[in-house]
Amino acid sequence: MLVLTRKINEEIKIGSDITIKIITTSDNQVKIGFEAPKNIQILRGEVYEKIKESTIEASKAITNSNFDLNKYKLNKKV
């Protein structure tokens, strides 16, 4: 893990297209701004973990069911 000290309005660059900027600090909080291409998803850690858990649970539910994907296949005629 890289640990940096930054002041308000200072930035961190990740590659050429991602910028993290310190907006404000107060007491026990830091406001951070992110600039990144639209195809890069930025999530809070706890939201990411919930999505990951939901995806795993959904995958298990499909795996454990008698879900037959074959009936949804398209029959291509060549």
Coordinates of C-alpha atoms in Angstrom, one line a residue:
M1 CA 0.0 0.0 0.0
L2 CA 1.3 3.4 -0.9
V3 CA 0.6 6.1 1.8
L4 CA 0.8 9.7 0.8
T5 CA 0.3 13.0 2.6
R6 CA -1.6 15.6 0.6
K7 CA -2.9 19.1 1.4
I8 CA -6.2 20.6 0.2
N9 CA -6.3 21.1 -3.6
E10 CA -3.4 18.7 -4.1
E11 CA -3.8 15.8 -6.5
I12 CA -2.8 12.2 -7.0
K13 CA -2.5 10.9 -10.5
I14 CA -3.1 7.3 -11.4
G15 CA -2.0 6.8 -15.0
S16 CA -2.8 9.6 -17.4
D17 CA -6.5 9.6 -17.0
I18 CA -7.4 9.3 -13.3
T19 CA -7.0 12.1 -10.8
I20 CA -7.8 12.1 -7.1
K21 CA -8.0 15.5 -5.5
I22 CA -8.3 16.5 -1.8
I23 CA -11.3 18.8 -1.6
T24 CA -11.6 19.6 2.2
T25 CA -10.6 18.2 5.5
S26 CA -12.3 18.6 8.9
D27 CA -12.1 16.8 12.2
N28 CA -12.2 13.1 11.3
Q29 CA -13.3 13.5 7.6
V30 CA -11.7 14.0 4.2
K31 CA -13.6 14.9 1.1
I32 CA -12.0 13.5 -2.0
G33 CA -12.9 14.2 -5.7
F34 CA -12.3 11.7 -8.4
E35 CA -11.9 12.3 -12.2
A36 CA -11.9 9.2 -14.3
P37 CA -13.2 8.1 -17.7
K38 CA -16.9 7.1 -17.7
N39 CA -16.0 3.4 -18.3
I40 CA -14.2 3.3 -14.9
Q41 CA -16.6 2.5 -12.0
I42 CA -15.8 4.2 -8.7
L43 CA -17.5 2.8 -5.7
R44 CA -17.2 3.1 -1.9
G45 CA -15.6 0.0 -0.4
E46 CA -18.7 -1.0 1.5
V47 CA -20.9 -0.7 -1.6
Y48 CA -18.4 -2.8 -3.6
E49 CA -18.5 -5.5 -1.0
K50 CA -22.3 -5.6 -1.0
I51 CA -22.4 -5.9 -4.8
K52 CA -19.8 -8.7 -4.6
E53 CA -21.8 -10.6 -2.0
S54 CA -25.0 -10.2 -4.0
T55 CA -23.3 -11.5 -7.1
I56 CA -21.9 -14.5 -5.3
E57 CA -25.3 -15.3 -3.8
A58 CA -27.1 -14.9 -7.1
S59 CA -24.5 -17.2 -8.7
K60 CA -25.0 -19.8 -6.0
A61 CA -28.8 -19.6 -6.4
I62 CA -28.6 -20.2 -10.2
T63 CA -26.0 -23.0 -9.7
N64 CA -28.2 -24.8 -7.1
S65 CA -31.4 -24.5 -9.1
N66 CA -32.6 -26.6 -11.9
F67 CA -32.3 -23.7 -14.3
D68 CA -32.2 -24.9 -17.9
L69 CA -30.5 -22.3 -20.1
N70 CA -30.9 -24.6 -23.2
K71 CA -34.5 -23.6 -23.6
Y72 CA -33.3 -20.0 -24.1
K73 CA -30.8 -20.7 -26.8
L74 CA -31.5 -19.5 -30.3
N75 CA -31.4 -22.1 -33.0
K76 CA -29.3 -20.6 -35.8
K77 CA -29.9 -22.0 -39.3
V78 CA -26.8 -21.8 -41.4

